[in-house]
mmCIF file of C-alpha atoms in Angstrom:
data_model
loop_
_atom_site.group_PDB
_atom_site.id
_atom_site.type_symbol
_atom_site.label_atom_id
_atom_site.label_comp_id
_atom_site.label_asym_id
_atom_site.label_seq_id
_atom_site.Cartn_x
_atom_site.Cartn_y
_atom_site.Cartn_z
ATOM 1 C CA UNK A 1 -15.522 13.508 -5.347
ATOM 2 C CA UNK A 2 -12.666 13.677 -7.734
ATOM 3 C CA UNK A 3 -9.451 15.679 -7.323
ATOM 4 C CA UNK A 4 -7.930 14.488 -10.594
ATOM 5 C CA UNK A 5 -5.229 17.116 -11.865
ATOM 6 C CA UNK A 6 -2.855 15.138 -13.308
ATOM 7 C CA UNK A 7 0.262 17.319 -14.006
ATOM 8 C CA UNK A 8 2.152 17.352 -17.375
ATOM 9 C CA UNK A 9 5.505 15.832 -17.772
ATOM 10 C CA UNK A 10 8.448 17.279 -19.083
ATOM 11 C CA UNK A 11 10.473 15.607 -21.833
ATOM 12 C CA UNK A 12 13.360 15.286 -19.434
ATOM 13 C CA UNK A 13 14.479 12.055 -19.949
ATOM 14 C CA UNK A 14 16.063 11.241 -16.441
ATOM 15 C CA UNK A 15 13.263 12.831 -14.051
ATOM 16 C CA UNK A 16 10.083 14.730 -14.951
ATOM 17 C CA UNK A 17 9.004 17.735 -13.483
ATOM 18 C CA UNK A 18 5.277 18.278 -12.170
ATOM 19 C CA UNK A 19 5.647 21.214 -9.788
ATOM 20 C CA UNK A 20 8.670 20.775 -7.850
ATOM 21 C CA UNK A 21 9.252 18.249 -5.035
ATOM 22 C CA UNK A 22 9.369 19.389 -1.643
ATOM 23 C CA UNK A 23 12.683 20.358 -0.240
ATOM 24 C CA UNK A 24 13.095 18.405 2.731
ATOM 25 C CA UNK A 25 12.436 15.376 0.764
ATOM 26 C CA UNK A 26 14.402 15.963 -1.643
ATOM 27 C CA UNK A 27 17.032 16.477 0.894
ATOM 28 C CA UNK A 28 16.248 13.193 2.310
ATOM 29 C CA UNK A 29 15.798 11.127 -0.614
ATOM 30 C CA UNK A 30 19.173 12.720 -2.100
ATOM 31 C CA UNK A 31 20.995 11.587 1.312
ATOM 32 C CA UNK A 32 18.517 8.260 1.691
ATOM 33 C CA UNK A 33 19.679 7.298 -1.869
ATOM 34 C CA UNK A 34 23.702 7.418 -1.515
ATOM 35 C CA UNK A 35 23.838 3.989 -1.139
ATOM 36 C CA UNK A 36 21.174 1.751 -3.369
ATOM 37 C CA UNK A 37 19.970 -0.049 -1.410
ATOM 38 C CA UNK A 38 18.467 -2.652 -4.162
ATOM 39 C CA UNK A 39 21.879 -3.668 -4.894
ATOM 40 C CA UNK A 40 21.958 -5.495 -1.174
ATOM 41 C CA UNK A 41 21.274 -8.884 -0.069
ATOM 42 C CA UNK A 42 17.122 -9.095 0.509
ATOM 43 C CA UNK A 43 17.975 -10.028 4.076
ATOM 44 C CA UNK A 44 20.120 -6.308 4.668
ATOM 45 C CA UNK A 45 17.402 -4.420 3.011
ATOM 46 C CA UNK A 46 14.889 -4.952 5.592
ATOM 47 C CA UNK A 47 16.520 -4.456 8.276
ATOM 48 C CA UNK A 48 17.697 -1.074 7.196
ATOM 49 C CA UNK A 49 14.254 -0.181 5.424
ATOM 50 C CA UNK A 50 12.800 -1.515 9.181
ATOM 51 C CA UNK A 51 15.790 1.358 10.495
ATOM 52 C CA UNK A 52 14.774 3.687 8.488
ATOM 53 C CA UNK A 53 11.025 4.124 9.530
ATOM 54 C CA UNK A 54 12.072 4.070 13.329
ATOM 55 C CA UNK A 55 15.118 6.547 13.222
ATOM 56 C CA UNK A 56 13.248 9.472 10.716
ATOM 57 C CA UNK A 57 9.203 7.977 10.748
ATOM 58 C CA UNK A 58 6.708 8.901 12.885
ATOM 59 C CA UNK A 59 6.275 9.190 16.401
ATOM 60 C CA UNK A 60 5.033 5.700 18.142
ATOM 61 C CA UNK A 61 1.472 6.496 19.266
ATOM 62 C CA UNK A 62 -0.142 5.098 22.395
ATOM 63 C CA UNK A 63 -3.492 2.636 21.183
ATOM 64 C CA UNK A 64 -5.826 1.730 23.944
ATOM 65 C CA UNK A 65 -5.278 -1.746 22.991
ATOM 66 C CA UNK A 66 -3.032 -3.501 19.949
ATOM 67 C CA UNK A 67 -3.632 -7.502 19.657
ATOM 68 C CA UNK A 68 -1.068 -9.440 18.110
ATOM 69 C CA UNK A 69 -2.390 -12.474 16.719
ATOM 70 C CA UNK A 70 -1.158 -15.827 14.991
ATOM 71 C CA UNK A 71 -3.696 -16.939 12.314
ATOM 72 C CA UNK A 72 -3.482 -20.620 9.885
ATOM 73 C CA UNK A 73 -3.068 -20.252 6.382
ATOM 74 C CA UNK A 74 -2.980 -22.540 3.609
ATOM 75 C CA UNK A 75 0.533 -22.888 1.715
ATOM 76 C CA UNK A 76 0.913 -23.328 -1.706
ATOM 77 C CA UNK A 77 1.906 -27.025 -1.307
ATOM 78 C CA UNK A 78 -1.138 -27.430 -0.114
ATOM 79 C CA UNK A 79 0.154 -27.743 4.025
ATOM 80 C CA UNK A 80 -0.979 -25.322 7.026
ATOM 81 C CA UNK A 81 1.469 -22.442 7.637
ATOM 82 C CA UNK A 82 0.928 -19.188 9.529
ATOM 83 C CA UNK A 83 1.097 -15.662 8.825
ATOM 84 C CA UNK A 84 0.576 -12.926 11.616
ATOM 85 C CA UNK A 85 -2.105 -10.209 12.348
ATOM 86 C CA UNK A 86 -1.671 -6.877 14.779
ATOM 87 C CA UNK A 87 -5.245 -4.844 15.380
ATOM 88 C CA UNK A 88 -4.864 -1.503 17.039
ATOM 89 C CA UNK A 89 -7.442 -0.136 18.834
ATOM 90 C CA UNK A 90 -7.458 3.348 19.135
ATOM 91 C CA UNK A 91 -9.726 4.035 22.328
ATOM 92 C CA UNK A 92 -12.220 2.245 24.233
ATOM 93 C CA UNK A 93 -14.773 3.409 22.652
ATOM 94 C CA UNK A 94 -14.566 0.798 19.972
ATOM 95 C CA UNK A 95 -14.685 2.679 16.684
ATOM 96 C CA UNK A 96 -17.505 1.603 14.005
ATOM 97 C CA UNK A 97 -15.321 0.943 11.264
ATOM 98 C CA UNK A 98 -12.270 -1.299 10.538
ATOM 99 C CA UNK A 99 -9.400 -1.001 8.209
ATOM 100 C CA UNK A 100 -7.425 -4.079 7.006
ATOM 101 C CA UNK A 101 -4.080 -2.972 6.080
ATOM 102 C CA UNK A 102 -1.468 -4.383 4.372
ATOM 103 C CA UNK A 103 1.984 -2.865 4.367
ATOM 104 C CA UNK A 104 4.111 -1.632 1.033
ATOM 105 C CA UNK A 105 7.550 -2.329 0.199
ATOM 106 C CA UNK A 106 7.280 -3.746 -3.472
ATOM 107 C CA UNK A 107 6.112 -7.618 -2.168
ATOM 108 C CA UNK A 108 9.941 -8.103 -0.483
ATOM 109 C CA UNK A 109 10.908 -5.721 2.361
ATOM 110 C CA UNK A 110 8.328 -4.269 4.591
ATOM 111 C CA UNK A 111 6.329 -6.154 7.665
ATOM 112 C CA UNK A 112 4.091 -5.354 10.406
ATOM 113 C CA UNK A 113 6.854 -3.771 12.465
ATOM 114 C CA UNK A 114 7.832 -1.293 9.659
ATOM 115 C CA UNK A 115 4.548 -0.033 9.386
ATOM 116 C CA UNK A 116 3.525 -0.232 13.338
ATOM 117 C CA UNK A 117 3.823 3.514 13.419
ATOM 118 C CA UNK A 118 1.559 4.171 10.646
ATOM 119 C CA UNK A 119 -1.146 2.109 11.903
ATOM 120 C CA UNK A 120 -1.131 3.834 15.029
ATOM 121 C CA UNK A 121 -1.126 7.134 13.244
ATOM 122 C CA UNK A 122 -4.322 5.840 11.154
ATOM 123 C CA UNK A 123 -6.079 4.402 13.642
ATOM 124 C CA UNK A 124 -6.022 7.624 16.098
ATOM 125 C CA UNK A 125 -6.415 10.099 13.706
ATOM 126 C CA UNK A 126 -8.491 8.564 11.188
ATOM 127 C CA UNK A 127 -10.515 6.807 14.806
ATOM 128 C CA UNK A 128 -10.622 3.460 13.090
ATOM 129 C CA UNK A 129 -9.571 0.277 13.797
ATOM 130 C CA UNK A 130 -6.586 -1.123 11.897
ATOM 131 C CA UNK A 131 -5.669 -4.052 11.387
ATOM 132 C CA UNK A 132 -2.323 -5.002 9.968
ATOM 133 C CA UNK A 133 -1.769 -7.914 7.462
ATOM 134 C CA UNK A 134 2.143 -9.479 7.859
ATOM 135 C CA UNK A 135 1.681 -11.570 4.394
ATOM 136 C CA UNK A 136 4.696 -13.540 2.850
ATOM 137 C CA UNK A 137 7.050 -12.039 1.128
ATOM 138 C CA UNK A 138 9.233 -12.616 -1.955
ATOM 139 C CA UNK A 139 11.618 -13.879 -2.950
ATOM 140 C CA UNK A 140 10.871 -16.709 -0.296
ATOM 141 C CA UNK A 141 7.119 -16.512 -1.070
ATOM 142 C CA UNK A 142 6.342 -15.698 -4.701
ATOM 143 C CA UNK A 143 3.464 -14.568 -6.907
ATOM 144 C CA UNK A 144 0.272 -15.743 -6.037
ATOM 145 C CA UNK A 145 1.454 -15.866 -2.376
ATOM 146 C CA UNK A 146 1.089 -12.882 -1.046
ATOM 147 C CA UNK A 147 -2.569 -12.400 -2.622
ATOM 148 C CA UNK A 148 -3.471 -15.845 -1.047
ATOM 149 C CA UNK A 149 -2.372 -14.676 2.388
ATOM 150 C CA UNK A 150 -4.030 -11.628 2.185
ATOM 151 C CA UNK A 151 -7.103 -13.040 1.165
ATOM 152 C CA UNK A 152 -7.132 -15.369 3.991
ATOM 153 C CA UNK A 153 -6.582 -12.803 6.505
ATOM 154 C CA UNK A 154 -9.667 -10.735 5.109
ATOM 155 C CA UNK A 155 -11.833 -14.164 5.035
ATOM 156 C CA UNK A 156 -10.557 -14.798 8.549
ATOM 157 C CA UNK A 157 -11.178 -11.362 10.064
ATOM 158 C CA UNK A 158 -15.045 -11.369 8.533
ATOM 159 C CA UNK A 159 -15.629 -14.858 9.957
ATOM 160 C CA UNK A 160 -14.479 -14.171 13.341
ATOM 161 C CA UNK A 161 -15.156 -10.559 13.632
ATOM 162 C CA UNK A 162 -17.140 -11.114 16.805
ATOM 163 C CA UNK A 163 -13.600 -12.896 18.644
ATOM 164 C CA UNK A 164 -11.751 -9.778 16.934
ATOM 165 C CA UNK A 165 -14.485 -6.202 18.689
ATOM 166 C CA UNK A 166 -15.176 -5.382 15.337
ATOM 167 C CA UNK A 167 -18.330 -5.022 13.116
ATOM 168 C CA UNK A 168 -18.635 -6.812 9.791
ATOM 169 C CA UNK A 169 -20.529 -4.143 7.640
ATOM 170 C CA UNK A 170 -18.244 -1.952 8.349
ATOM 171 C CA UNK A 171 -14.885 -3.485 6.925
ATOM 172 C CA UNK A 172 -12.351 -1.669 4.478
ATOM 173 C CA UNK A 173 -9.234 -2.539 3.053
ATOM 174 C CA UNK A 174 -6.474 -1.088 2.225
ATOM 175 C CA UNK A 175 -2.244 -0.290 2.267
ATOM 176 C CA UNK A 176 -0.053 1.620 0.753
ATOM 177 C CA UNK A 177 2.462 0.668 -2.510
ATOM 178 C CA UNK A 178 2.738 -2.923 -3.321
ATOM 179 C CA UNK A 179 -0.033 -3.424 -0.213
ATOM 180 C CA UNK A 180 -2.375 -1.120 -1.656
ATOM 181 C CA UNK A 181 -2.205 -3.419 -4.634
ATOM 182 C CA UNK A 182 -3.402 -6.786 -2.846
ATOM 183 C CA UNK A 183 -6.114 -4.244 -1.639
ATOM 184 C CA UNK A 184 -7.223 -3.953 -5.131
ATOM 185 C CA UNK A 185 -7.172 -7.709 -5.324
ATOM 186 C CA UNK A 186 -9.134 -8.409 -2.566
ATOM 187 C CA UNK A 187 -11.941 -5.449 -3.881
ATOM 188 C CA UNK A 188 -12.057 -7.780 -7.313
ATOM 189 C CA UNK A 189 -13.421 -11.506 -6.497
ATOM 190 C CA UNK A 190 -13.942 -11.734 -10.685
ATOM 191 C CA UNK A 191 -10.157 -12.215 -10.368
ATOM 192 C CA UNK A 192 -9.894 -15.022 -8.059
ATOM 193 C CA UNK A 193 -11.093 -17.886 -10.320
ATOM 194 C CA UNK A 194 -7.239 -19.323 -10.966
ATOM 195 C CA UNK A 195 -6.515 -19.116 -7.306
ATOM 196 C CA UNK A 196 -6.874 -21.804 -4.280
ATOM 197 C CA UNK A 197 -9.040 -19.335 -2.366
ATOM 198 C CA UNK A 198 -11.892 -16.760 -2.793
ATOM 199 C CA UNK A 199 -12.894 -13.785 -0.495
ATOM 200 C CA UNK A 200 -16.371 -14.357 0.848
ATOM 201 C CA UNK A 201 -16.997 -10.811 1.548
ATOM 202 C CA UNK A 202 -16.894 -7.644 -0.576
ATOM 203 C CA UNK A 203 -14.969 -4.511 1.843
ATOM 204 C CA UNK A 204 -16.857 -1.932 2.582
ATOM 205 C CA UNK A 205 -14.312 0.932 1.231
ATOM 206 C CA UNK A 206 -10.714 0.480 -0.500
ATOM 207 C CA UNK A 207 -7.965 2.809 0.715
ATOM 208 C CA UNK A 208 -5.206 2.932 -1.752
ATOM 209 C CA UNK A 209 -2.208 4.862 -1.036
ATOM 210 C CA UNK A 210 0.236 5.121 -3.893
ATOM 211 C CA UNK A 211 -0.895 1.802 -5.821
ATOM 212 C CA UNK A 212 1.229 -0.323 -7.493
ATOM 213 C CA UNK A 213 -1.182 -1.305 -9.973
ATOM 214 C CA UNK A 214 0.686 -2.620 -13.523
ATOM 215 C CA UNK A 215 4.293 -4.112 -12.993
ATOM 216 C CA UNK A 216 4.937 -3.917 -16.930
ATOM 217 C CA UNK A 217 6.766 -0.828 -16.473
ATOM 218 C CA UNK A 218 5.467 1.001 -19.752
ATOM 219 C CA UNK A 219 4.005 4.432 -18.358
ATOM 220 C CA UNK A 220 6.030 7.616 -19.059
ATOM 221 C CA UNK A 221 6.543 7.986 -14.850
ATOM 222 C CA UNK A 222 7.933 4.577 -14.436
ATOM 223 C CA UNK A 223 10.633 4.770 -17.410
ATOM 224 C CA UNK A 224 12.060 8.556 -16.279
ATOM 225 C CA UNK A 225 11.895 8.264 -12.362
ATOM 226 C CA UNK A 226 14.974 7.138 -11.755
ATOM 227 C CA UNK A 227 16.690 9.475 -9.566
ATOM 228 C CA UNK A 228 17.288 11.074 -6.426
ATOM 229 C CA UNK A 229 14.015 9.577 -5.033
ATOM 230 C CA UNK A 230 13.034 6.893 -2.180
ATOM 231 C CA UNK A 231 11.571 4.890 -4.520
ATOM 232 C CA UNK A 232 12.930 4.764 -8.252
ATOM 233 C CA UNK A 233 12.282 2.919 -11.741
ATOM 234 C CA UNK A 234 15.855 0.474 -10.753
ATOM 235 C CA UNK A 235 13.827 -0.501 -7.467
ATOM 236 C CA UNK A 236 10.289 -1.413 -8.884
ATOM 237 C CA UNK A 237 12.510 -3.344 -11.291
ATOM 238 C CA UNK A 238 14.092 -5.121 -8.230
ATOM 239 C CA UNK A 239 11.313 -5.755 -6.784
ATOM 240 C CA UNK A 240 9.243 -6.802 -9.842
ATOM 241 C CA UNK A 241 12.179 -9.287 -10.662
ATOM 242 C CA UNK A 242 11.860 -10.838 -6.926
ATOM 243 C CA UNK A 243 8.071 -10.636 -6.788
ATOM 244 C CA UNK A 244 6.915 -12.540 -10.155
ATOM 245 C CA UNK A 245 8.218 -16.273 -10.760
ATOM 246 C CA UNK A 246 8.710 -14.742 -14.630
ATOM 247 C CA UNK A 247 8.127 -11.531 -16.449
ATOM 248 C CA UNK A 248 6.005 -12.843 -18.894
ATOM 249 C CA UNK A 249 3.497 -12.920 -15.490
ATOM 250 C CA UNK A 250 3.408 -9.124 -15.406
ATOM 251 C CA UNK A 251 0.457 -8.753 -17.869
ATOM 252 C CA UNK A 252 -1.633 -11.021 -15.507
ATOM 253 C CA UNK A 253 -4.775 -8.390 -13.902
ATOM 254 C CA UNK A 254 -3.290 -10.895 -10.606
ATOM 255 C CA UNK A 255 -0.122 -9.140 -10.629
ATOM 256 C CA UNK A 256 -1.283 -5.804 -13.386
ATOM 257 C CA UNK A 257 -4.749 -5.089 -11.891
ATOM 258 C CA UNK A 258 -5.025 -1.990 -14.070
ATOM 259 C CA UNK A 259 -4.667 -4.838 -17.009
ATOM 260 C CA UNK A 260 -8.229 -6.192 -15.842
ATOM 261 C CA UNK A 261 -11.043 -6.549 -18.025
ATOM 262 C CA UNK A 262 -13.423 -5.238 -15.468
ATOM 263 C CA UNK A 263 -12.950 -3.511 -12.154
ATOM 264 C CA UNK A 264 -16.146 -2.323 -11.569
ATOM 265 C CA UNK A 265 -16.935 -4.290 -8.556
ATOM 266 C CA UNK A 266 -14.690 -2.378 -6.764
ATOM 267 C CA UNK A 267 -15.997 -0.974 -3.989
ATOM 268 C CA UNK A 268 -16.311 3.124 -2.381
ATOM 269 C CA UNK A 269 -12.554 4.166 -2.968
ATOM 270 C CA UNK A 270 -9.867 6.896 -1.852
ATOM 271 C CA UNK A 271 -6.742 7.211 -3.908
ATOM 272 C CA UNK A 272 -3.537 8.658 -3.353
ATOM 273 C CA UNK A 273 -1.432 9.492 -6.460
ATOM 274 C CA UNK A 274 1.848 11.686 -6.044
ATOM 275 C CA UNK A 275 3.745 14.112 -8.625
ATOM 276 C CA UNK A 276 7.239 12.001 -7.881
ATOM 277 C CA UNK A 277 6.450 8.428 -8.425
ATOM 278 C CA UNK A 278 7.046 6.004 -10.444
ATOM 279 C CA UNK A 279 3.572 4.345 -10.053
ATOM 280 C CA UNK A 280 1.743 7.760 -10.745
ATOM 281 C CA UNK A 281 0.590 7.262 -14.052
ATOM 282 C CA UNK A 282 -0.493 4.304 -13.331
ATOM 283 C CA UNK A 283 -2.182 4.976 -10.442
ATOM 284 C CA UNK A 284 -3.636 7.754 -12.194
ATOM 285 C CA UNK A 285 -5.166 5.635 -14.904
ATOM 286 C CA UNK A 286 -6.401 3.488 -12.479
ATOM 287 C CA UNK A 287 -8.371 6.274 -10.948
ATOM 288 C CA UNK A 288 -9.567 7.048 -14.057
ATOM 289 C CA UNK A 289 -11.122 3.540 -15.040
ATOM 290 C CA UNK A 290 -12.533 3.382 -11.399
ATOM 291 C CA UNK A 291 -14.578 6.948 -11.991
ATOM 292 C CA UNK A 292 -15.624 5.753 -15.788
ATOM 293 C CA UNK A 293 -16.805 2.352 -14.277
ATOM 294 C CA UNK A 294 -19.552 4.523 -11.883
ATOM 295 C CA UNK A 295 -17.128 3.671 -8.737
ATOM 296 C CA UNK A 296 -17.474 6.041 -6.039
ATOM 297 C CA UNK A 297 -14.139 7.664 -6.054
ATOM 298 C CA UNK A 298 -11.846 10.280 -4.242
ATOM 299 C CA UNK A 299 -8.498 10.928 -5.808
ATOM 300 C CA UNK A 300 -5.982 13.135 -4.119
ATOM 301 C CA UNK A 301 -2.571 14.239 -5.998
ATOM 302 C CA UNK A 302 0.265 15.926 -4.015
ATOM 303 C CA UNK A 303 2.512 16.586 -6.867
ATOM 304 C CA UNK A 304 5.172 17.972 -4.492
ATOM 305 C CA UNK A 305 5.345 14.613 -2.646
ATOM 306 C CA UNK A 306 7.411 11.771 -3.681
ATOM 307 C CA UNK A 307 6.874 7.893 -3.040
ATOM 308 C CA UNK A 308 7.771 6.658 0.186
ATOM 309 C CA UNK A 309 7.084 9.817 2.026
ATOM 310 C CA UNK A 310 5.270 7.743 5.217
ATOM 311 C CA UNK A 311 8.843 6.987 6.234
ATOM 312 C CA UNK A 312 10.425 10.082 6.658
ATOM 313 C CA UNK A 313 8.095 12.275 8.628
ATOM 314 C CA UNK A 314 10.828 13.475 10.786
ATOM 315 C CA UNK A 315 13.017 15.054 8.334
ATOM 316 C CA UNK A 316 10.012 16.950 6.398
ATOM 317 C CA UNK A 317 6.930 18.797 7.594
ATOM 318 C CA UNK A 318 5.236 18.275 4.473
ATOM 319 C CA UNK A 319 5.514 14.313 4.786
ATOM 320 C CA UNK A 320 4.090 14.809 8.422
ATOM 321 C CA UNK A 321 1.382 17.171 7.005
ATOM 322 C CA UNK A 322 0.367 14.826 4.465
ATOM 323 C CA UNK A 323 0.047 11.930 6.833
ATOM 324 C CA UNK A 324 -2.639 13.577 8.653
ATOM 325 C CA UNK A 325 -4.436 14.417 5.267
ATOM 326 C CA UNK A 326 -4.148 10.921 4.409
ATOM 327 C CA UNK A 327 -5.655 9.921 7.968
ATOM 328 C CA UNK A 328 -8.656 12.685 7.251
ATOM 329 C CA UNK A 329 -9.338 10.931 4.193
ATOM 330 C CA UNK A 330 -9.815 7.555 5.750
ATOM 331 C CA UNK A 331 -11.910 9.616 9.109
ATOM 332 C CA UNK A 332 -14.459 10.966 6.075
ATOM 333 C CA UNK A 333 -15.412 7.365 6.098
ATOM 334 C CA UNK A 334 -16.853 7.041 9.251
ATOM 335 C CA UNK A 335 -18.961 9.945 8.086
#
């Protein structure tokens, strides 16, 4: 099914209005926002983004059983490093399907721990396994990096899926922001011909949250969101800056997937697009190409949400609210 309404812009030049952002987080991203953030040291920004989820995010959910794990991956000098995997069980009765995850924050900030509470809110209320990706990140670990890691992680999951409770037809991926976008990477193999590795499975579902899906910055919602929001035009820049070795990478479908010539291997998708975002256009467009391409899509748009709205649960009702619609979503595909 798709929920496509894609609301019209104003030709306010600083912020456009769909219908009119929700109050508490507006409140929150006015207060959230005194300080920008983007102008710190990489290093100081996560460990007040990792604050941030604990102090106003959700609640920490009891799993029957998380596994941290330690898994080999192949660096880009060719040597063995290691990135790190966390699986949350939700109950003992081992759910049918699995969710690979991989966290947002724009390729720099964000990790496992940021988005620990999330998982646990997925993987009880949308009674799926999750498992959570902690990739490199930029500036340390540039493009292709983080698409390498992640695409070990899914190879390594499907090969040892019998070590790991879960069952290999029934394998999604997903994330939200910057990790919904290596989502969309992994759901594309016709993409992975320049790069040192190659998924050897197609996912079963793709579960993109707010998608970062074309760093060239051109849309309408990219240029005028640059205010009094969580996540702004002056921070994609930042993180677009740290993320790609040059700019003149950003028309790459590796690091623009909605620049590909073909995305119609993608498989059964949900899509999140919000009214106060940045990436909505895009991630609108995106949607679009997926439906004209015969993919099975469903496309949600809360145009009173804004970006980032995972992380501030406790300060707005409507965040918390659409957390559990979000977790329905992913539940429908158990169905």
């Amino acid at each position: 099914m798709d929920n496509n309404n894609k609301p019209q812009p104003s030709s306010d030049n600083t912020i456009l209005h769909t219908a009119k952002l929700e109050s508490s987080q507006l409140s929150a991203a006015k207060m959230l926002s005194l300080l920008p953030l983007y102008k710190l040291p990489v290093a100081l920004f996560r460990v007040i983004y990792a604050a941030m989820d604990k102090l106003v995010g959700l609640n920490k959910i009891a799993m029957d059983k998380v596994t941290d794990l330690t898994i080999p991956i192949s660096t880009d000098l060719g040597d063995t490093n290691t990135i790190n995997l966390r699986i949350y069980h939700p109950s003992s009765n081992i759910p049918k399907k699995s969710l690979v995850y991989f966290h947002g924050g724009g390729g720099v900030i964000g990790s496992i721990n940021t988005h620990d509470r999330f998982c646990r809110f997925l993987a009880k209320h949308g009674n799926m396994n999750i498992i959570s990706v902690g990739y490199r990140l930029a500036p340390e670990h540039k493009f292709p990096s983080a698409i390498c890691d992640s695409i070990e992680a899914w190879n390594y999951i499907n090969d040892n899926h019998q070590q790991l409770n879960i069952n290999p037809e029934h394998i999604g991926v997903g994330g939200d922001s910057a990790g919904a976008y290596l989502a969309c990477i992994i759901g594309l193999p016709s993409l992975h011909t320049t790069l040192p590795v190659q998924v050897k499975a197609k996912p079963n579902f793709q579960f993109l949250i707010y998608p970062m899906v074309d760093l060239q910055g051109l849309s309408e919602s990219y240029r005028c969101f640059n205010k009094q929001l969580l996540v702004t035009r002056d921070l994609m820049d930042f993180f677009r800056g740290h993320y790609v070795n040059s700019l003149d990478e950003v028309t790459l479908p590796l690091v623009s997937p909605l620049q590909a010539v073909d995305i119609s291997d993608s498989p059964s998708t949900y899509l999140l697009t919000l009214g106060f975002d940045p990436l909505r256009d895009d991630g609108i467009a995106y949607g679009n190409r997926l439906k004209g391409a015969g993919v099975n899509i469903h496309h949600e748009h809360y145009d009173d949400c804004m970006h980032g709205f995972i992380s501030i649960t406790t300060l707005s009702k409507r965040a918390k609210q659409a957390c559990h619609d979000i977790a329905a979503a992913l539940k429908r595909f158990n169905d």
